XYZ file of C-alpha atoms in Angstrom:
787
model
C 121.994 99.033 216.203
C 122.603 102.787 216.292
C 120.375 102.991 219.375
C 122.429 100.320 221.125
C 125.668 102.193 220.372
C 124.210 105.448 221.727
C 123.096 103.661 224.911
C 126.511 102.087 225.364
C 128.480 105.283 224.750
C 126.279 107.131 227.239
C 128.370 106.332 230.316
C 125.709 107.747 232.663
C 122.756 105.660 231.457
C 122.662 103.486 234.569
C 123.559 106.216 237.098
C 120.654 106.535 239.610
C 118.698 109.754 239.962
C 120.269 112.151 242.434
C 123.720 110.636 241.972
C 126.611 111.175 239.578
C 129.275 109.151 237.777
C 132.588 109.494 239.611
C 135.235 110.120 236.933
C 138.375 110.189 239.071
C 140.558 112.123 241.488
C 142.710 115.171 240.805
C 145.533 116.010 243.215
C 146.582 119.647 243.419
C 149.808 120.741 245.101
C 149.726 124.143 246.780
C 153.372 125.092 247.167
C 156.818 124.442 245.748
C 157.108 120.984 244.250
C 159.893 118.835 245.725
C 162.302 116.724 243.647
C 160.303 113.547 244.255
C 156.995 115.202 243.435
C 156.165 112.697 240.670
C 156.460 109.790 243.118
C 154.519 111.621 245.811
C 151.700 112.492 243.431
C 151.518 108.959 242.029
C 151.217 107.491 245.539
C 148.667 110.103 246.576
C 146.524 109.301 243.542
C 146.811 105.563 244.181
C 145.675 106.094 247.787
C 142.573 108.059 246.806
C 139.212 106.289 246.881
C 137.088 105.347 245.087
C 138.821 104.305 241.890
C 136.999 105.393 238.694
C 135.856 102.895 236.074
C 138.742 101.221 234.263
C 139.597 102.410 230.778
C 141.219 100.951 227.683
C 142.963 103.500 225.452
C 141.118 106.205 227.359
C 137.691 104.621 226.883
C 135.554 103.002 229.616
C 134.851 99.896 227.512
C 133.650 97.733 230.399
C 131.265 100.452 231.557
C 129.881 100.655 228.010
C 129.305 96.895 227.993
C 127.484 97.172 231.314
C 125.259 99.919 229.937
C 124.391 97.773 226.908
C 122.623 95.263 229.135
C 119.560 95.353 231.299
C 118.925 93.763 234.679
C 119.327 90.024 234.023
C 116.469 87.656 234.778
C 118.615 84.575 234.291
C 121.498 83.326 232.218
C 121.836 85.034 228.865
C 123.270 88.068 227.122
C 122.155 90.511 229.834
C 123.801 88.321 232.462
C 127.079 88.321 230.525
C 127.001 92.074 229.932
C 126.155 92.967 233.521
C 127.888 90.273 235.582
C 130.773 89.005 233.456
C 131.987 91.455 230.857
C 130.729 94.771 232.139
C 131.549 96.960 235.118
C 128.907 99.002 236.996
C 129.388 102.773 237.223
C 131.430 104.131 240.122
C 129.178 106.639 241.887
C 129.908 109.938 243.598
C 127.938 108.736 246.626
C 130.624 106.113 247.279
C 133.306 108.797 247.670
C 134.294 109.268 251.335
C 135.884 112.672 251.152
C 136.856 113.117 254.796
C 138.314 109.630 255.011
C 140.330 110.114 251.823
C 141.581 113.519 253.003
C 142.855 111.947 256.230
C 144.567 109.125 254.294
C 146.304 111.606 251.983
C 147.302 113.846 254.879
C 148.750 110.895 256.796
C 150.769 109.863 253.741
C 152.318 113.352 253.627
C 153.068 113.227 257.349
C 154.762 109.844 256.870
C 157.007 111.506 254.290
C 158.129 114.411 256.479
C 155.371 116.989 255.878
C 154.327 117.114 259.543
C 152.186 120.235 259.102
C 150.488 119.163 255.881
C 146.839 119.883 255.251
C 144.523 118.357 252.634
C 141.213 119.936 251.622
C 138.631 118.120 249.497
C 136.207 119.484 246.954
C 133.906 118.199 244.219
C 134.102 119.310 240.620
C 130.814 118.883 238.770
C 130.697 118.232 235.041
C 127.403 118.350 233.193
C 124.333 116.895 234.859
C 125.560 113.409 235.715
C 129.348 113.474 236.221
C 131.693 114.624 238.974
C 135.275 114.209 240.091
C 137.137 114.656 243.359
C 139.651 117.440 243.853
C 142.076 117.243 246.772
C 144.343 120.211 247.408
C 147.430 119.378 249.426
C 149.211 122.175 251.290
C 152.438 120.455 252.362
C 154.074 123.343 254.256
C 157.544 122.588 255.668
C 159.237 119.260 254.989
C 161.369 117.949 257.839
C 164.838 116.497 257.379
C 166.936 114.330 259.697
C 169.299 116.355 261.905
C 170.725 113.569 264.042
C 170.323 109.858 264.727
C 171.103 108.554 268.213
C 171.213 104.882 269.174
C 170.371 104.773 272.872
C 171.923 101.559 274.092
C 173.084 100.260 277.464
C 176.200 98.316 278.383
C 174.525 94.927 277.938
C 175.632 92.506 275.258
C 172.555 93.406 273.198
C 173.287 97.116 273.562
C 176.885 96.687 272.493
C 175.816 94.630 269.457
C 173.344 97.317 268.352
C 175.947 100.064 268.857
C 178.325 98.149 266.595
C 175.649 97.721 263.909
C 174.964 101.346 263.019
C 176.935 101.355 259.781
C 174.889 101.395 256.567
C 171.933 102.833 258.463
C 168.739 103.596 256.549
C 168.429 106.814 258.577
C 170.797 109.307 256.944
C 171.456 112.747 258.374
C 170.357 115.455 255.934
C 167.845 113.235 254.134
C 164.097 113.782 254.225
C 162.306 112.021 257.053
C 160.075 109.161 255.949
C 158.270 106.388 257.759
C 159.529 103.894 255.178
C 163.143 104.650 256.120
C 162.278 104.130 259.788
C 160.736 100.741 258.999
C 163.730 99.841 256.840
C 166.142 100.676 259.692
C 164.196 98.527 262.167
C 164.228 95.635 259.686
C 167.954 96.132 259.001
C 168.852 96.024 262.686
C 166.580 93.029 263.178
C 168.439 91.127 260.427
C 171.838 92.156 261.818
C 170.907 90.948 265.286
C 169.534 87.695 263.898
C 172.912 87.260 262.219
C 174.577 87.678 265.627
C 172.561 84.922 267.308
C 169.561 86.844 268.650
C 167.019 84.283 267.472
C 164.040 85.663 269.414
C 164.647 89.323 268.598
C 162.143 90.944 266.195
C 161.794 94.343 264.545
C 158.889 95.141 266.902
C 161.332 95.176 269.807
C 162.866 98.380 268.409
C 161.451 101.842 268.962
C 162.302 104.936 266.923
C 161.307 108.173 268.657
C 161.008 111.424 266.691
C 161.774 114.804 268.230
C 160.472 117.606 266.013
C 160.487 120.392 268.603
C 163.500 122.202 267.147
C 161.283 124.531 265.072
C 163.938 124.585 262.347
C 162.499 121.968 259.993
C 164.649 119.151 261.358
C 164.051 116.123 263.538
C 166.223 114.206 265.959
C 165.740 110.449 265.894
C 166.365 108.153 268.831
C 166.621 104.428 268.246
C 166.175 102.312 271.346
C 165.073 98.887 272.539
C 161.713 98.631 274.237
C 161.988 97.986 277.954
C 159.375 95.262 278.256
C 160.766 92.763 275.759
C 161.238 89.098 276.695
C 164.564 88.074 278.293
C 164.844 85.512 275.486
C 165.242 88.352 272.981
C 168.142 89.880 274.906
C 170.624 87.044 274.533
C 172.415 85.355 271.620
C 171.879 81.636 271.045
C 174.173 78.832 269.946
C 173.179 75.692 268.106
C 173.178 72.322 269.853
C 171.633 69.634 267.631
C 170.407 69.664 264.026
C 168.114 66.810 262.998
C 166.543 66.057 259.611
C 163.479 63.930 258.865
C 163.837 63.398 255.066
C 160.887 61.003 254.789
C 158.428 62.911 256.951
C 154.712 62.342 256.502
C 152.353 64.864 258.033
C 149.459 62.385 257.989
C 151.385 59.816 260.001
C 153.533 62.333 261.928
C 156.520 60.035 261.727
C 158.581 62.259 264.029
C 156.576 61.157 267.064
C 157.452 57.470 266.473
C 161.218 57.905 266.347
C 163.448 56.778 269.171
C 167.019 57.843 269.760
C 168.485 54.691 268.230
C 167.018 55.547 264.815
C 168.990 58.785 264.477
C 171.954 58.396 262.107
C 174.720 60.835 262.980
C 176.522 62.229 259.947
C 179.159 64.885 260.408
C 177.420 67.779 262.192
C 173.807 66.697 261.973
C 171.518 63.737 262.523
C 169.219 62.071 259.996
C 166.086 60.110 260.904
C 165.329 57.826 257.957
C 164.453 54.297 259.107
C 163.613 53.192 255.545
C 167.004 54.428 254.250
C 165.473 56.294 251.299
C 168.150 58.989 251.285
C 171.872 58.769 251.851
C 172.917 61.272 254.546
C 175.783 62.614 252.438
C 173.342 64.428 250.116
C 172.561 66.872 252.941
C 176.208 67.662 253.636
C 176.175 70.641 251.254
C 172.711 71.770 252.349
C 173.005 72.058 256.143
C 174.928 75.206 257.053
C 173.899 75.275 260.717
C 176.653 73.770 262.857
C 176.571 72.494 266.483
C 178.275 74.768 269.029
C 178.282 77.650 266.539
C 176.415 80.925 266.860
C 172.938 80.941 265.313
C 172.999 83.022 262.167
C 170.032 84.005 260.035
C 172.030 83.576 256.818
C 172.884 79.963 257.718
C 169.241 79.338 258.575
C 168.003 80.757 255.248
C 170.648 78.985 253.164
C 169.817 75.673 254.813
C 166.110 76.041 254.059
C 166.660 77.139 250.460
C 169.248 74.443 249.778
C 166.910 71.729 251.094
C 164.102 73.059 248.890
C 166.492 73.468 245.967
C 167.414 69.775 246.000
C 164.146 69.296 244.105
C 163.169 66.151 246.026
C 160.882 67.660 248.633
C 157.521 69.342 248.147
C 157.371 70.624 251.749
C 160.244 71.741 253.970
C 159.511 72.950 257.479
C 162.065 74.049 260.078
C 161.467 74.261 263.816
C 163.759 75.640 266.517
C 163.416 74.797 270.198
C 165.175 76.289 273.209
C 167.225 73.790 275.188
C 166.515 73.966 278.936
C 168.114 72.341 282.005
C 166.187 70.830 284.913
C 167.015 72.456 288.255
C 164.885 70.108 290.333
C 162.660 67.080 289.935
C 159.055 66.392 290.664
C 158.175 63.988 293.482
C 154.740 63.127 292.242
C 153.935 63.223 288.470
C 150.292 62.116 288.592
C 148.957 65.343 287.198
C 151.872 66.724 285.180
C 151.084 68.167 281.734
C 153.391 69.456 279.017
C 152.471 72.409 276.825
C 154.187 73.474 273.596
C 154.320 77.087 272.538
C 154.493 76.948 268.714
C 155.377 80.624 268.402
C 158.784 80.182 270.025
C 159.219 76.414 269.591
C 160.189 76.025 273.216
C 158.750 73.686 275.810
C 157.027 75.077 278.870
C 156.142 72.780 281.709
C 153.385 73.411 284.236
C 151.840 71.443 287.064
C 148.244 71.398 288.204
C 148.695 72.256 291.878
C 146.053 70.077 293.517
C 148.412 68.928 296.260
C 150.605 71.338 298.205
C 153.250 68.636 298.452
C 154.057 69.008 294.738
C 157.323 70.777 293.949
C 157.572 72.785 290.745
C 159.926 71.835 287.956
C 162.070 74.839 287.130
C 163.782 74.938 283.753
C 166.712 77.258 283.052
C 167.566 78.545 279.576
C 170.917 77.172 278.376
C 171.268 79.651 275.511
C 171.194 76.827 272.970
C 168.808 75.813 270.198
C 167.824 72.484 268.705
C 166.828 72.673 265.038
C 164.582 70.101 263.368
C 163.784 70.040 259.654
C 160.818 68.051 258.377
C 161.099 67.135 254.687
C 158.133 65.675 252.787
C 159.401 64.055 249.563
C 157.849 63.983 246.120
C 157.089 60.571 244.624
C 160.400 59.130 243.448
C 159.202 58.147 239.966
C 157.159 60.136 237.478
C 156.148 59.780 233.858
C 155.391 62.825 231.750
C 153.979 63.040 228.237
C 153.995 66.215 226.120
C 152.150 66.831 222.888
C 153.152 69.819 220.792
C 151.812 71.363 217.645
C 153.669 73.786 215.381
C 152.653 76.138 212.624
C 155.528 77.923 210.904
C 155.460 80.999 208.750
C 157.331 79.118 205.985
C 154.269 76.951 205.296
C 155.208 74.010 207.535
C 152.941 72.471 210.164
C 153.721 69.572 212.430
C 153.339 67.790 215.733
C 155.590 66.076 218.233
C 155.093 63.778 221.201
C 157.657 63.430 223.974
C 157.665 60.961 226.859
C 159.985 61.455 229.836
C 160.618 59.053 232.706
C 162.095 60.709 235.822
C 163.759 59.224 238.861
C 164.173 62.011 241.414
C 166.315 59.985 243.800
C 168.588 57.780 241.700
C 171.013 55.809 243.887
C 169.360 57.428 246.969
C 171.460 60.554 246.405
C 168.855 63.103 245.193
C 170.169 62.641 241.660
C 167.681 63.337 238.889
C 167.818 60.687 236.161
C 165.791 61.504 233.041
C 165.212 59.162 230.135
C 163.227 60.722 227.294
C 162.117 59.740 223.834
C 160.375 61.926 221.289
C 159.111 61.717 217.767
C 157.554 64.241 215.444
C 156.440 64.917 211.918
C 156.394 68.053 209.826
C 154.787 68.530 206.454
C 154.506 71.309 203.950
C 151.164 72.940 203.204
C 152.432 75.059 200.315
C 155.476 75.746 198.199
C 157.162 74.369 195.143
C 159.256 71.407 196.336
C 158.230 67.938 195.180
C 158.471 66.633 198.741
C 159.612 68.462 201.855
C 157.850 66.390 204.513
C 160.053 65.225 207.372
C 160.113 63.309 210.617
C 162.443 63.271 213.612
C 163.266 60.806 216.373
C 165.259 61.660 219.478
C 166.389 59.850 222.589
C 168.241 61.320 225.569
C 169.613 60.147 228.898
C 170.494 62.916 231.363
C 171.772 62.781 234.930
C 171.615 65.882 237.142
C 173.627 65.722 240.377
C 172.986 68.341 243.131
C 176.660 69.286 243.492
C 179.688 70.021 241.344
C 181.541 66.925 240.162
C 185.108 67.955 239.432
C 188.522 66.249 239.394
C 189.840 69.254 241.331
C 188.629 69.151 244.932
C 186.862 72.333 245.985
C 186.505 73.681 242.427
C 183.447 75.917 242.078
C 182.536 75.479 245.747
C 180.082 78.379 245.761
C 178.329 79.458 248.982
C 174.894 80.635 247.921
C 171.316 79.724 248.919
C 170.996 77.902 245.594
C 171.988 74.306 244.902
C 174.823 73.985 242.333
C 174.336 71.164 239.843
C 176.257 69.014 237.415
C 174.343 67.769 234.372
C 175.670 64.984 232.160
C 173.676 64.133 229.036
C 173.960 61.859 226.028
C 171.525 62.071 223.122
C 170.907 60.833 219.606
C 168.661 62.483 217.019
C 167.584 61.350 213.572
C 166.164 63.958 211.234
C 164.800 62.603 207.965
C 163.577 64.800 205.145
C 161.505 62.577 202.894
C 163.162 61.623 199.586
C 166.091 63.959 200.311
C 168.411 62.924 203.155
C 168.809 61.604 206.711
C 170.826 63.489 209.293
C 172.167 61.806 212.460
C 173.420 63.831 215.418
C 175.182 62.406 218.498
C 175.691 64.800 221.406
C 177.480 64.552 224.754
C 177.569 67.398 227.257
C 179.033 67.953 230.715
C 177.535 71.076 232.310
C 177.823 73.027 235.530
C 174.708 75.002 236.457
C 174.455 77.408 239.346
C 172.530 80.458 240.447
C 174.687 83.142 242.006
C 171.883 85.429 243.186
C 168.131 85.585 242.832
C 168.563 87.289 239.454
C 171.897 85.941 238.155
C 172.586 82.397 236.941
C 175.366 80.604 235.072
C 175.648 77.600 232.767
C 179.135 76.376 231.897
C 179.713 73.362 229.669
C 183.476 72.657 229.652
C 182.818 69.618 227.464
C 180.365 69.734 224.557
C 180.768 67.241 221.730
C 178.485 66.846 218.722
C 179.013 64.498 215.794
C 176.899 65.115 212.700
C 176.630 62.263 210.191
C 174.516 62.548 207.005
C 173.180 59.355 205.410
C 170.791 58.296 202.643
C 171.117 61.349 200.434
C 169.031 60.886 197.282
C 169.378 61.884 193.632
C 166.495 64.288 194.222
C 168.554 66.159 196.798
C 171.567 66.167 194.486
C 169.437 67.899 191.882
C 168.585 70.601 194.429
C 172.289 71.077 195.193
C 172.981 71.793 191.530
C 170.608 74.735 191.684
C 171.375 75.742 195.260
C 174.808 74.435 196.408
C 174.511 76.358 199.676
C 172.094 73.645 200.876
C 175.051 71.267 201.259
C 176.022 73.090 204.460
C 172.917 71.704 206.167
C 174.261 68.136 206.035
C 178.001 68.547 206.440
C 179.731 65.628 208.178
C 181.785 66.979 211.078
C 182.705 67.018 214.756
C 181.931 70.008 216.951
C 184.356 69.796 219.891
C 184.301 72.649 222.330
C 182.950 74.414 225.371
C 180.377 77.095 226.002
C 179.403 79.456 228.784
C 176.071 81.201 229.288
C 175.180 83.910 231.807
C 171.674 85.266 232.423
C 170.462 88.226 234.482
C 166.702 88.550 234.885
C 165.091 90.819 237.496
C 161.517 90.635 236.231
C 159.041 90.815 239.115
C 155.373 91.790 239.452
C 154.823 95.510 240.049
C 158.385 96.414 239.012
C 158.200 99.420 236.660
C 161.524 98.818 234.868
C 162.813 95.264 234.458
C 165.763 93.912 232.521
C 166.753 90.624 230.972
C 170.358 90.190 229.848
C 171.830 87.040 228.365
C 175.354 86.469 227.105
C 176.885 83.373 225.517
C 180.325 82.373 224.315
C 180.836 79.164 222.337
C 184.305 77.943 221.342
C 185.048 74.852 219.263
C 188.149 73.114 217.950
C 190.809 75.195 219.675
C 192.311 72.354 221.744
C 191.886 69.795 218.949
C 193.498 72.237 216.543
C 196.646 72.283 218.694
C 196.867 68.494 218.925
C 195.690 67.156 215.548
C 198.167 67.699 212.688
C 196.985 69.282 209.451
C 196.575 66.960 206.447
C 195.875 67.477 202.778
C 192.161 67.955 203.444
C 192.573 69.889 206.684
C 192.511 68.571 210.228
C 190.344 65.493 210.810
C 189.326 63.357 213.762
C 188.553 59.676 213.053
C 188.367 60.582 209.388
C 185.886 63.453 209.890
C 186.698 67.176 209.899
C 186.022 69.180 213.046
C 184.747 72.730 213.235
C 186.855 75.621 214.498
C 185.129 78.832 215.465
C 184.360 81.380 218.180
C 180.732 82.387 218.543
C 179.405 85.235 220.726
C 175.883 86.512 221.213
C 174.056 88.865 223.555
C 170.359 89.478 224.217
C 169.205 92.629 226.077
C 165.560 93.303 226.928
C 163.863 96.164 228.749
C 160.366 95.761 230.185
C 158.587 99.023 231.004
C 155.331 98.709 232.952
C 153.528 101.783 231.631
C 150.451 100.995 233.721
C 148.880 98.011 235.397
C 147.715 96.533 232.088
C 150.141 98.021 229.552
C 153.716 96.871 229.003
C 156.302 98.179 226.553
C 159.106 95.741 225.702
C 162.255 96.538 223.726
C 164.784 93.874 222.740
C 168.180 94.018 221.067
C 170.068 90.913 219.936
C 173.581 90.785 218.517
C 175.455 87.677 217.417
C 178.944 87.315 215.980
C 180.705 84.195 214.748
C 184.331 83.924 213.659
C 185.181 80.707 211.784
C 188.865 79.881 211.399
C 191.199 77.006 210.578
C 189.069 74.106 209.353
C 185.924 76.234 208.913
C 185.029 78.851 206.362
C 181.616 79.438 207.970
C 180.063 78.433 211.270
C 178.556 74.935 211.387
C 175.007 75.114 210.099
C 173.493 74.272 213.517
C 175.504 77.132 215.067
C 174.715 79.793 212.467
C 172.230 82.592 213.054
C 168.934 82.869 211.209
C 166.166 85.421 211.219
C 162.467 85.660 210.479
C 159.634 83.693 212.045
C 157.410 83.918 215.098
C 160.065 85.099 217.599
C 162.202 87.201 215.285
C 161.239 89.388 212.299
C 157.601 88.360 212.111
C 156.942 89.981 208.744
C 159.288 87.509 207.037
C 159.067 83.746 206.869
C 161.546 81.843 209.046
C 165.004 81.288 207.520
C 164.093 82.976 204.221
C 165.628 86.418 204.905
C 169.237 87.311 204.093
C 172.076 87.089 204.397
C 172.495 90.817 203.683
C 170.854 91.837 200.427
C 170.951 88.312 199.019
C 167.596 86.842 198.022
C 167.187 83.121 197.290
C 164.359 82.478 194.842
C 165.122 78.833 194.093
C 164.314 77.152 197.409
C 162.360 79.583 199.531
C 160.349 76.909 201.288
C 163.324 74.746 202.285
C 164.126 77.653 204.605
C 167.845 77.227 205.195
C 169.226 80.778 205.015
C 171.725 81.418 207.810
C 174.727 83.608 208.582
C 177.676 84.249 210.875
C 176.524 87.681 212.114
C 173.114 88.805 213.321
C 171.598 92.089 214.476
C 167.978 92.388 215.516
C 165.760 94.910 217.286
C 162.165 94.414 218.411
C 159.751 96.831 220.025
C 156.362 95.655 221.246
C 153.526 97.366 223.118
C 151.420 94.815 225.016
C 147.909 95.881 225.958
C 145.342 94.091 228.089
C 142.025 93.963 226.258
C 139.555 91.907 228.274
C 139.646 88.892 230.581
C 142.508 86.622 229.347
C 142.804 88.361 225.976
C 145.747 90.680 225.314
C 146.728 92.653 222.241
C 150.031 93.873 220.853
C 151.499 96.379 218.403
C 155.047 95.699 217.264
C 157.915 96.669 214.975
C 160.872 94.383 214.126
C 164.144 95.191 212.362
C 167.340 93.301 211.602
C 169.180 90.886 209.318
C 171.970 88.322 209.143
C 175.311 88.464 207.299
C 178.247 86.268 206.349
C 181.695 86.738 207.858
C 183.398 85.996 204.541
C 182.265 86.544 200.974
C 180.452 83.709 199.188
C 180.131 83.654 195.400
C 176.892 81.695 195.758
C 175.331 84.459 197.883
C 176.314 87.811 196.440
C 175.582 90.704 198.836
C 175.627 88.496 201.917
C 178.950 89.666 203.433
C 178.957 92.070 206.392
C 180.366 95.526 205.651
C 180.475 99.025 207.084
C 177.238 99.824 205.213
C 175.257 97.139 207.049
C 172.472 99.580 208.018
C 171.395 99.661 204.370
C 170.736 95.907 204.602
C 168.301 96.131 207.520
C 164.830 94.624 207.010
C 161.846 96.143 208.841
C 158.317 94.874 209.504
C 155.318 95.825 211.631
C 152.160 94.141 212.790
C 149.505 93.474 215.399
C 149.062 90.529 217.744
C 146.435 88.751 219.792
C 147.347 86.626 222.819
C 145.220 84.299 224.899
C 146.972 84.269 228.263
C 145.519 81.511 230.434
C 148.465 81.630 232.899
C 149.547 78.018 232.316
C 149.750 78.550 228.559
C 149.868 81.523 226.198
C 148.538 81.088 222.654
C 149.901 83.823 220.397
C 148.799 85.040 216.974
C 150.889 87.747 215.301
C 149.979 89.222 211.906
C 152.818 91.148 210.274
C 153.945 92.563 206.941
C 157.245 93.977 205.590
C 158.005 97.688 205.641
C 161.521 97.403 204.208
C 162.888 94.679 201.896
C 166.706 94.765 201.719
C 166.993 92.690 198.525
C 165.295 95.390 196.415
C 167.262 98.153 194.669
C 168.687 100.580 197.198
C 166.193 103.396 196.534
C 163.170 101.075 196.497
C 163.614 99.134 199.730
C 161.001 100.988 201.776
C 157.705 99.462 200.586
C 155.173 101.178 202.828
C 153.675 102.904 199.795
C 153.003 99.497 198.242
C 150.885 98.185 201.147
C 147.468 97.131 199.835
C 145.456 95.141 202.361
C 142.577 94.808 199.911
C 144.731 93.127 197.238
C 144.708 89.297 197.612
C 147.984 88.946 195.691
C 149.699 91.436 198.009
C 148.325 89.630 201.069
C 149.538 86.282 199.768
C 153.100 87.531 199.287
C 153.411 89.903 202.243
C 150.947 89.199 205.037
C 152.449 86.632 207.453
C 150.436 84.958 210.220
C 152.572 83.552 213.039
C 150.937 81.088 215.438
C 153.009 80.180 218.471
C 152.992 79.240 222.148
C 154.380 81.783 224.605
C 155.550 85.363 224.192
C 158.278 86.071 221.596
C 160.557 87.650 224.232
């Protein structure tokens, strides 16, 4: 075994004679470092070739695995080590020094160092290792002295001259090729917005004059002379036609005659089978006949059609409308050709007979747009099976069946009917029986527009489809030999995405009625010991509204990403003004209703330290203010902590509030509060293949808004930092893209219920003690990342 380890740790074992292991590239900068030196160096290093062997925590693990094996003769351990798990050594002989020097030099030139020079060298280490050293001498960096838009008096020239505001080429800034490309793309988009459908960024030329010998350049932006006449003129729309039941296999568009086109407002719909009502496209088609072609209208139309959720393929085609100047006497040999790149028809004639006259077509400056929509199947049936394992010694499973109708009433409405049932049972603890089951049924209708009694309310112009969701559900939760809890919920929601990163969810009407039934003497005996448990089954109405806003700019290759979520939930304010107060408070149909204001915010920062390492920090704050009828928030609206996505070193719903510690019913797990603060920090590390690791620290707690004699120490105060609980742990994640299986092992570092000077318990950690592990080591098994 020792021999195997020595062979593996010898990174040069498989390096051929006469060659060396290439350990990486070092960039040296000969001269004063500019302000963006860090970015320049990072890009220079990423451009260098070859890349050295990958490392984990500074160690070439995959190279070690490769060195453990021998040349495989078939399937087996050697095959796995060499071809699956391992990575062969990167050799010095694969380094192309001259090529890399030219690449690095060109990168510097593209960033304004026109006189840059890059010299390569090799640094030898020992007998079998070497690295590349590239010394960059940047010399003078050129800045932009002037930007001139050379335009003529044509309509195109005048449009470009009027589009120079917000230019990417800024006088005084460093010259860079990226800014030149950005300016060409900006002008291209502006011209597309002004009707120039056939104009592209390649039609623009940016010339650089660096002959001033003062470290500055003059830039001249002009239109190439040889561009097509089509690109020089703006276009107007003529006809817009939709094929909402298009089949590529049958090419239904070729079998449509003019009589099958249904005209609706400003567009036509070809749907002989009448599967879709034309009105559903009214809020999706932003291109209008006789209006100027605009890129924004084109993009919004495409995204709205896709966003309806009914079509798996959406394809748009634009064709130039042409007039016939003359006719053809003899059509025996006439052929028609279609140029797919410009979606225009060109006609040509095979001139076998000199008596043929050519057909000349003149451009009318108009476009016909056709959208081909391939629908999903209208009906679908989905079944989900879930398994749960909670840190409070509960395991369970649930099955859910959902029937979907994607086109209810032929209006692209999504009708969902779902039913679910699950069981949960206790694998440890002290209760006589804590097993439970749940049954739930829901009917939900999602309409691809805002339904409002006020015409034009929330009429938002974005590329994203606004939706109204109306849902009605019933849920039965039964805890064996204790109680049944019935919940009836009705919600009216407006959902819309404002930008690619920002979305809203507003529920002006949200009604929940909670009705407990079948409480048993066994549960009454628990209430005598722990009266706080009564809150879990309070009979009441929750009448209110809530609003949720989410900002999420997470994208691949983004170094810093943010997720921000805010929610406000208000209940009972309108009812409190209408319903008079009685002897037992305000009631509705004989049941009290909750009155509260609840706020919470969730902020997350994702820092991509490297390609395979991510550092995530999360802060959550929640605040609830009960008033009027309510002394605390309704139990279903209260905050809790602990568990697989919270403080992982504490069992779910067993921590807090404040310094309070419940020892009578730990495994019923019902601890909750009106205020919550929580912080999580997690370093995610790629280990191998689909296996990732994590190191994390969690801190936080919950508190009560008002004092409770049954939970001494639970009220929030100015000394709340003394009540903070802290834990730490390690995690293992199997990330198979479609599903992430997560295992997090954590233990407490600070227990707020202990005497004030004894709350930090790091000195008491004893991994070898089975009693300590039983009381402190928590294994969380979950699906998906915690945040």
